[in-house]
Coordinates of C-alpha atoms and ligand atoms in Angstrom, one line a residue:
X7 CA 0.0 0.0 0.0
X8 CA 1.4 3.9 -0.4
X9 CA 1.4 5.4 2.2
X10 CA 1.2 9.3 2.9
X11 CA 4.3 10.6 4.3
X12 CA 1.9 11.3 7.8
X13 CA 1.2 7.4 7.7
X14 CA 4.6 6.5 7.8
X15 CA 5.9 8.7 9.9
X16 CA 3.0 6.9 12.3
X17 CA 4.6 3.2 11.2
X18 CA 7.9 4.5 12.9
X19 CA 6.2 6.1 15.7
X20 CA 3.8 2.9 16.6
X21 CA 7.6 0.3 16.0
X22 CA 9.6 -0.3 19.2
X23 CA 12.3 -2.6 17.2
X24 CA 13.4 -1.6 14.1
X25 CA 15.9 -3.3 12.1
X26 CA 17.2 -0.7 9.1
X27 CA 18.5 -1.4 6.0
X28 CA 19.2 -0.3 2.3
X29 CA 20.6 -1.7 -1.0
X30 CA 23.8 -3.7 -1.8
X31 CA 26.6 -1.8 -3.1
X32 CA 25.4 1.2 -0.9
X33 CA 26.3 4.9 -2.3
X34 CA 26.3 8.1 -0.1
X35 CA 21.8 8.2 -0.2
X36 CA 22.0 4.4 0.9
X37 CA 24.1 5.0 4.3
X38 CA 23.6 8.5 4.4
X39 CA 19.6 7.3 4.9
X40 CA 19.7 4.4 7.2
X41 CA 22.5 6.5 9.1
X42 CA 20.4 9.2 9.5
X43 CA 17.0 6.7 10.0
X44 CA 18.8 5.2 13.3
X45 CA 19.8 8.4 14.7
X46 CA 16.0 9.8 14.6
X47 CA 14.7 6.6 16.0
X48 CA 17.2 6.5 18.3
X49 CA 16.3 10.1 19.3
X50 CA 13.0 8.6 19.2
X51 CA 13.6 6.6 22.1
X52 CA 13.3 3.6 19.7
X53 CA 15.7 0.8 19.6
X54 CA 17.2 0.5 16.4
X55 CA 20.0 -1.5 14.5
X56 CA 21.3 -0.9 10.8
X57 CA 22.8 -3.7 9.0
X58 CA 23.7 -3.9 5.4
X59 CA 24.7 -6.6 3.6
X60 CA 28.0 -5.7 2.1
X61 CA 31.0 -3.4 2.8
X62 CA 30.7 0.3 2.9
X63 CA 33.0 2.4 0.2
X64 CA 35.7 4.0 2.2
X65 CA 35.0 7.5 1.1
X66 CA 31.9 7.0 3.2
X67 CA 33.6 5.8 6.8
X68 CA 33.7 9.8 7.2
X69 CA 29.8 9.6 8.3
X70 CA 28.9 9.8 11.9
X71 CA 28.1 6.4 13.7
X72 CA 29.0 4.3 10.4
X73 CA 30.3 2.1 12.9
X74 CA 27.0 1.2 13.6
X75 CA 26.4 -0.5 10.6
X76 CA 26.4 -4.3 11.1
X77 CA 26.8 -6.7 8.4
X78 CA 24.5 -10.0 8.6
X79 CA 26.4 -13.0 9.1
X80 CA 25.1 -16.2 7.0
X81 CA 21.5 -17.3 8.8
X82 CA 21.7 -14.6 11.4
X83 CA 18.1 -13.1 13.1
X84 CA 16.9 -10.0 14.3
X85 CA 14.3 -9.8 16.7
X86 CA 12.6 -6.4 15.2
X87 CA 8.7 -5.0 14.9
X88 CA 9.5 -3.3 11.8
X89 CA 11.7 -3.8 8.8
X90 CA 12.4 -0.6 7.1
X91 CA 14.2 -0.9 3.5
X92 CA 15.8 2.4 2.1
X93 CA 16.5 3.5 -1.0
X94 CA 15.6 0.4 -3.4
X95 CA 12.7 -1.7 -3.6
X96 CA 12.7 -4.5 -1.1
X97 CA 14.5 -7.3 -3.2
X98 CA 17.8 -6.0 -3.1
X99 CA 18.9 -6.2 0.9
X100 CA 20.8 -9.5 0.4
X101 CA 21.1 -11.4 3.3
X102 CA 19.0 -8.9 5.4
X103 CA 15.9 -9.7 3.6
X104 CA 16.0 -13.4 5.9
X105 CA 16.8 -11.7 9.3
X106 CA 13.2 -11.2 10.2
X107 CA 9.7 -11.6 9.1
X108 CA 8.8 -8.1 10.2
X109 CA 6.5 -6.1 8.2
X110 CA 8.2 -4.1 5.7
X111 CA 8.4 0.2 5.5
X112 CA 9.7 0.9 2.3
X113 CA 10.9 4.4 1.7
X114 CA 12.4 5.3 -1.5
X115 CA 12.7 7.9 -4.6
X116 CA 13.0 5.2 -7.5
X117 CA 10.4 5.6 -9.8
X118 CA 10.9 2.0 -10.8
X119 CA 10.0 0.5 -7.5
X120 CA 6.9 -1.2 -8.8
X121 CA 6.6 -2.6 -5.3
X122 CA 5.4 -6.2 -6.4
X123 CA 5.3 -7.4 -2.6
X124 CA 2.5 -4.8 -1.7
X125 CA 4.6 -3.6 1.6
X126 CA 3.6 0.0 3.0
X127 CA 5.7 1.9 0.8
X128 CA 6.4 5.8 1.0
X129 CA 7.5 6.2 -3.0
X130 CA 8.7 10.2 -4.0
X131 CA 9.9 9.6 -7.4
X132 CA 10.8 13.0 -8.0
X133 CA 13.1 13.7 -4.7
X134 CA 16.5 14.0 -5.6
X135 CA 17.7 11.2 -2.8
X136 CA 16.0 9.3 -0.2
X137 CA 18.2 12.0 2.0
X138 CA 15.6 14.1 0.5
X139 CA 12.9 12.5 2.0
X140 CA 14.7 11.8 5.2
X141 CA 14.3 15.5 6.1
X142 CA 11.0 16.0 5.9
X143 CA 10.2 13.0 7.7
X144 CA 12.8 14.2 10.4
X145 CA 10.4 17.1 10.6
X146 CA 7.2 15.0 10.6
X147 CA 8.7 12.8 13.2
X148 CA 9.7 16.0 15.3
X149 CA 12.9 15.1 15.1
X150 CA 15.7 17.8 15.8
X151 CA 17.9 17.2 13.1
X152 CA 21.4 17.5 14.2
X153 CA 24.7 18.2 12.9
X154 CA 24.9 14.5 12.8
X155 CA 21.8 14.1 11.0
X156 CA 22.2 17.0 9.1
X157 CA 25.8 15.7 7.6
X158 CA 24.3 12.4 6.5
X159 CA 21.2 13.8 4.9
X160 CA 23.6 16.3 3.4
X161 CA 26.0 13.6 2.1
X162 CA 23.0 11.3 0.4
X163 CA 21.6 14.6 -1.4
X164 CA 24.3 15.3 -2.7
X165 CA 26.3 11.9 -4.1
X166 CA 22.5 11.1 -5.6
X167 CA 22.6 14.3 -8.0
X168 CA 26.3 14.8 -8.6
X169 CA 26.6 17.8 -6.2
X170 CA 23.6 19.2 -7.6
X171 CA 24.6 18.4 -11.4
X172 CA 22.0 15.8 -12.3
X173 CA 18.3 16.4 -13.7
X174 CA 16.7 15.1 -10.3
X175 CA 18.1 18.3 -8.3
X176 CA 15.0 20.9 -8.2
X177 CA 15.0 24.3 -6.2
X178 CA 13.7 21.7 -3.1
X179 CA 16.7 20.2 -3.2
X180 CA 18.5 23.5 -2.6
X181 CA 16.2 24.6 0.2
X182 CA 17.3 21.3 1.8
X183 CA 20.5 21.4 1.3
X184 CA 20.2 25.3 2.6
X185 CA 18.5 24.3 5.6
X186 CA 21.4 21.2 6.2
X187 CA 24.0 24.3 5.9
X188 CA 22.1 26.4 8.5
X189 CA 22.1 23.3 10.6
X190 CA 25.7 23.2 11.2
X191 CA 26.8 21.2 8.1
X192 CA 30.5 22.0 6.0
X193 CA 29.9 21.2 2.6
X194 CA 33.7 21.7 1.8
X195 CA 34.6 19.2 4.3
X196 CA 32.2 16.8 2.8
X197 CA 32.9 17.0 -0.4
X198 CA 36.7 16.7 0.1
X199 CA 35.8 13.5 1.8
X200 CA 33.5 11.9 -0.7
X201 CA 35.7 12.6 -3.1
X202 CA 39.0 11.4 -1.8
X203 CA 40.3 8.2 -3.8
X204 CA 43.2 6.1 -2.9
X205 CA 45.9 5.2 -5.1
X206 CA 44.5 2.0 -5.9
X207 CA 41.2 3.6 -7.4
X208 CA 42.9 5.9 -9.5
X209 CA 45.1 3.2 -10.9
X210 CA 41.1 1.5 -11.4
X211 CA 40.1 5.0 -13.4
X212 CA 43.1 4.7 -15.7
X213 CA 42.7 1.1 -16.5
X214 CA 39.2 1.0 -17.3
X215 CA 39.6 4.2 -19.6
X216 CA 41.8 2.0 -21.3
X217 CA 39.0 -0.6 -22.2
X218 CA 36.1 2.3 -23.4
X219 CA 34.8 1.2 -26.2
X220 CA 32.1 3.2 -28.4
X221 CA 29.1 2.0 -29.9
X222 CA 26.6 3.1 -32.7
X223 CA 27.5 5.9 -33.9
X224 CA 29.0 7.1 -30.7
X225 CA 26.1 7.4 -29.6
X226 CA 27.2 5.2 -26.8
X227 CA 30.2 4.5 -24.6
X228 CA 30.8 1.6 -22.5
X229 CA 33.9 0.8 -19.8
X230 CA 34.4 -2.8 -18.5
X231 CA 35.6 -3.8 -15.5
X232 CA 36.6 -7.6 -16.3
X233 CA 37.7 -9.7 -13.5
X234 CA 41.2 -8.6 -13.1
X235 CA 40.8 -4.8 -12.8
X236 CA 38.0 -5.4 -10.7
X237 CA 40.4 -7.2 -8.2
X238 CA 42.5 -3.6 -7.7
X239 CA 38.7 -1.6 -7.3
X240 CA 37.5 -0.4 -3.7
X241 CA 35.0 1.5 -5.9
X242 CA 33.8 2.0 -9.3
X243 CA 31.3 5.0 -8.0
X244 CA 31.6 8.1 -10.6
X245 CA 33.8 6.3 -13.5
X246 CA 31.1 6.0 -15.5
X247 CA 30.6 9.9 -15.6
X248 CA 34.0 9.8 -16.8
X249 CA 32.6 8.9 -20.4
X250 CA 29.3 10.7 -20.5
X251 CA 30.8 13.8 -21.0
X252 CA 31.9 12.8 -24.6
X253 CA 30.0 15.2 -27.0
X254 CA 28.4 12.3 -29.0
X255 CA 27.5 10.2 -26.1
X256 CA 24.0 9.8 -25.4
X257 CA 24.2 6.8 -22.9
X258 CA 27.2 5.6 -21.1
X259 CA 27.9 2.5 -19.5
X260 CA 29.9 0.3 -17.1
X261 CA 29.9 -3.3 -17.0
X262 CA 30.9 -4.7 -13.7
X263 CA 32.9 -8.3 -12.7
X264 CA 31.7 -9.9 -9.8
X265 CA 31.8 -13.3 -9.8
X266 CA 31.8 -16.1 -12.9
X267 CA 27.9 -16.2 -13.2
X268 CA 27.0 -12.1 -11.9
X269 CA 28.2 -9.2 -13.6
X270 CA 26.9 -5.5 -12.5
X271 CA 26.0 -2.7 -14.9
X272 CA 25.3 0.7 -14.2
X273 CA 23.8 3.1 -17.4
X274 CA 23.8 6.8 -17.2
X275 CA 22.3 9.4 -20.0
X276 CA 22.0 12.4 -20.9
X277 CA 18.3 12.5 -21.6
X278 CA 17.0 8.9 -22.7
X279 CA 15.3 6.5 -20.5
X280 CA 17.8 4.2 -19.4
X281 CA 15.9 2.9 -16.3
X282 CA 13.7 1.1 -19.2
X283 CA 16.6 -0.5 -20.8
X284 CA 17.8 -1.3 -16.9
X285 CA 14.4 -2.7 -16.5
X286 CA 13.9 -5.0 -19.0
X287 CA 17.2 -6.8 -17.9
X288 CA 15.9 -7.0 -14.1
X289 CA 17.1 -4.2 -12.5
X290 CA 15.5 -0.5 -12.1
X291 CA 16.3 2.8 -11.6
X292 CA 16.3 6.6 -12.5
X293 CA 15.3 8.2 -16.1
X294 CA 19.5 9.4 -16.4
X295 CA 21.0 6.6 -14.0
X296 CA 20.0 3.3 -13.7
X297 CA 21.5 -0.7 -13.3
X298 CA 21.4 -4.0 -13.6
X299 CA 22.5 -7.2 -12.6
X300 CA 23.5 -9.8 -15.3
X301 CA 23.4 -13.4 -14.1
X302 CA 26.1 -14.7 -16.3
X303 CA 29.8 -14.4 -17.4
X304 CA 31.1 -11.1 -18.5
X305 CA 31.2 -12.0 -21.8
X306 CA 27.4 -12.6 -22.3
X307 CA 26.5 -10.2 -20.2
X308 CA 28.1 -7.6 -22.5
X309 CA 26.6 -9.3 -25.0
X310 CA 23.3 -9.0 -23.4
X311 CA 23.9 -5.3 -22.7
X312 CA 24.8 -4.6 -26.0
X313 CA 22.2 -6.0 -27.9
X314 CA 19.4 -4.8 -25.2
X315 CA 20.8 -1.0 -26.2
X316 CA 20.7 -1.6 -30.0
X317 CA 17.3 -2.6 -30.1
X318 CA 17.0 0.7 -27.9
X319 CA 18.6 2.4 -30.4
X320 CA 16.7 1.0 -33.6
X321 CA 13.5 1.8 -31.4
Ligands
LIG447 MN1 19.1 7.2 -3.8

């Protein structure tokens, strides 16, 4: 069911246990969400626990309390009231999604989050981040948002629209971001954080510049990260932007190693629909940046990509 944002701030008011949680390979509006989630509950007077099921990028360990964050062992429980999924639709929490059969709060800003499961789902497809969202429900809650809360809210707005670059980022986004500043947050601080690389990750850039590869026309640009550069990666966060600036390009790409039978791509544009394309191969998204998970070798999977974007193209 939707629920107004009134109803769900009631969902979190009416929960005493409240596990938190967000999507595999979090980005800044993924922790910077559940971060900020357990501090207001935990201002609440709620008891609250965040786990995630994967490691977080180390430009984020910055974030206040990210030591919180608990990742699930194999078969582990929680005993919670409430399960409240941030930032994705409810099938991509990993091993989190078996901790508890609690009902489901589902907050998010993906417009394809068809919620298929009918959980209570708050859905704002046009806020820049779940960050976004995260205030006002701060303020519905009658939460005092902190400088704590303030510098995660701050950090999730602003890695989801590219420091205020991408189409999602409206003139709300600036009055939240305004308000975050007034609040006690350093935007110079952050930024320097977020985008501090190490060594290793600039090597990554290099290398998978090396493999970009255009396709019809130029039209589009794709960068794989096979198995061996992906062994070097901490992250992959921003490389694909690295190609979408090239004047020709209409939709870039990365193609993502993980394992012999999974492969991760991510699809940025500069105006087409890629959460379609990102759709029809399982996955979901934004209108400008999207992804997908191919379960298969790298090969196929670009393959798969490929052909999936040609028919796009011939569309
Ligand atoms: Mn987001």
């Amino acid at each position: 069911m939707n629920l107004t944002m009134k109803e769900t701030a009631a969902k979190l008011k009416a929960a005493e246990k409240i596990l938190v949680t967000a999507h595999i390979h979090p980005d800044g509006d993924a922790i910077g969400s559940t971060l900020s989630m357990w501090l207001a509950l935990r201002q609440l007077g709620k008891s609250a626990q965040i786990y995630l099921d994967d490691v977080i990028p180390t430009n984020l360990l910055f974030l206040p309390h990210v030591d919180a964050i608990k990742r699930p062992t194999a078969d582990e429980k929680f005993d919670a009231d409430l399960l409240v999924v941030l930032d994705t639709s409810t099938d991509r929490i990993g091993k989190v999604a078996a901790m508890t059969d609690a009902p489901i709060l589902n907050i998010d800003h993906h417009v394809t989050n068809s919620n298929k499961d009918d959980n209570d789902l708050y859905l704002e497809h046009d806020a820049a981040a779940t960050c976004e969202i995260m205030l006002a429900l701060c303020h519905e809650l009658g939460v005092e948002v902190t400088k704590e809360i303030a510098t995660c809210i701050y950090t999730g707005i602003v890695t989801d629209t590219g420091f205020f670059n991408y189409s999602c980022t409206t003139s709300k986004t600036f009055h939240a971001a305004a308000e975050l500043v007034d609040l006690g947050v350093e935007p110079n601080y952050i930024s320097e954080q977020i985008e501090k690389r190490t060594l290793a990750d600039v090597k990554v850039m290099s290398a998978a510049l090396q493999t970009m590869q255009l396709y019809f026309d130029g039209k589009v640009a794709g960068m794989f990260i096979d198995a061996e550069i992906e062994k070097m990666a901490d992250t992959t966060e921003g490389l694909v932007d690295l190609i979408r600036v090239i004047n020709t390009v209409e939709i870039a790409f990365i193609l993502r190693y993980q394992d012999e039978k999974t492969c991760r791509a991510s699809l940025r544009s500069k105006g087409m629909d890629v959460s379609k394309i990102a759709k029809s191969l399982g996955g979901g998204g934004h209108i400008r940046a999207a992804g997908c998970t191919l379960h298969t070798n790298f090969d196929d999977a670009k393959n798969i990509l490929l052909k999936t974007l040609g028919e796009y193209f011939k569309a």
